[in-house]
Amino acid sequence: MGVPSGSKTPIHDDCLGVDFLCKGSQGETLYSRVDGGNLERYAELEVVEVRSLQPDDKRV
């Protein structure tokens, strides 16, 4: 999937993916859900990790 420069994606659940970049960089914030998960369309989250993907980095 091509993503235009400066784009942001909503928080979503990826169970499997492959990331690679041809140029530029991609910031990524990983979250953990800390609530009970019993309310639809609501979640309390905490940041687990912030990372940056650079060209030639590979992440599976």
Coordinates of C-alpha atoms in Angstrom, one line a residue, residues 25-48:
S25 CA 10.8 7.7 7.1
Q26 CA 7.8 6.3 8.9
G27 CA 7.0 7.0 12.5
E28 CA 5.1 4.4 14.4
T29 CA 3.6 4.3 17.9
L30 CA 2.7 1.0 19.5
Y31 CA 0.0 1.0 22.2
S32 CA -1.4 -1.5 24.7
R33 CA -5.0 -1.5 25.7
V34 CA -5.4 -1.0 29.5
D35 CA -9.2 -1.0 29.9
G36 CA -11.5 -4.0 30.1
G37 CA -12.5 -3.8 26.5
N38 CA -16.2 -3.9 27.3
L39 CA -17.2 -0.6 25.6
E40 CA -17.7 -0.5 21.9
R41 CA -15.7 2.1 20.0
Y42 CA -13.8 3.1 23.2
A43 CA -10.4 2.1 24.5
E44 CA -8.0 3.4 27.1
L45 CA -4.5 3.0 25.7
E46 CA -0.9 3.4 26.9
V47 CA 2.1 4.0 24.7
V48 CA 4.4 0.9 24.7

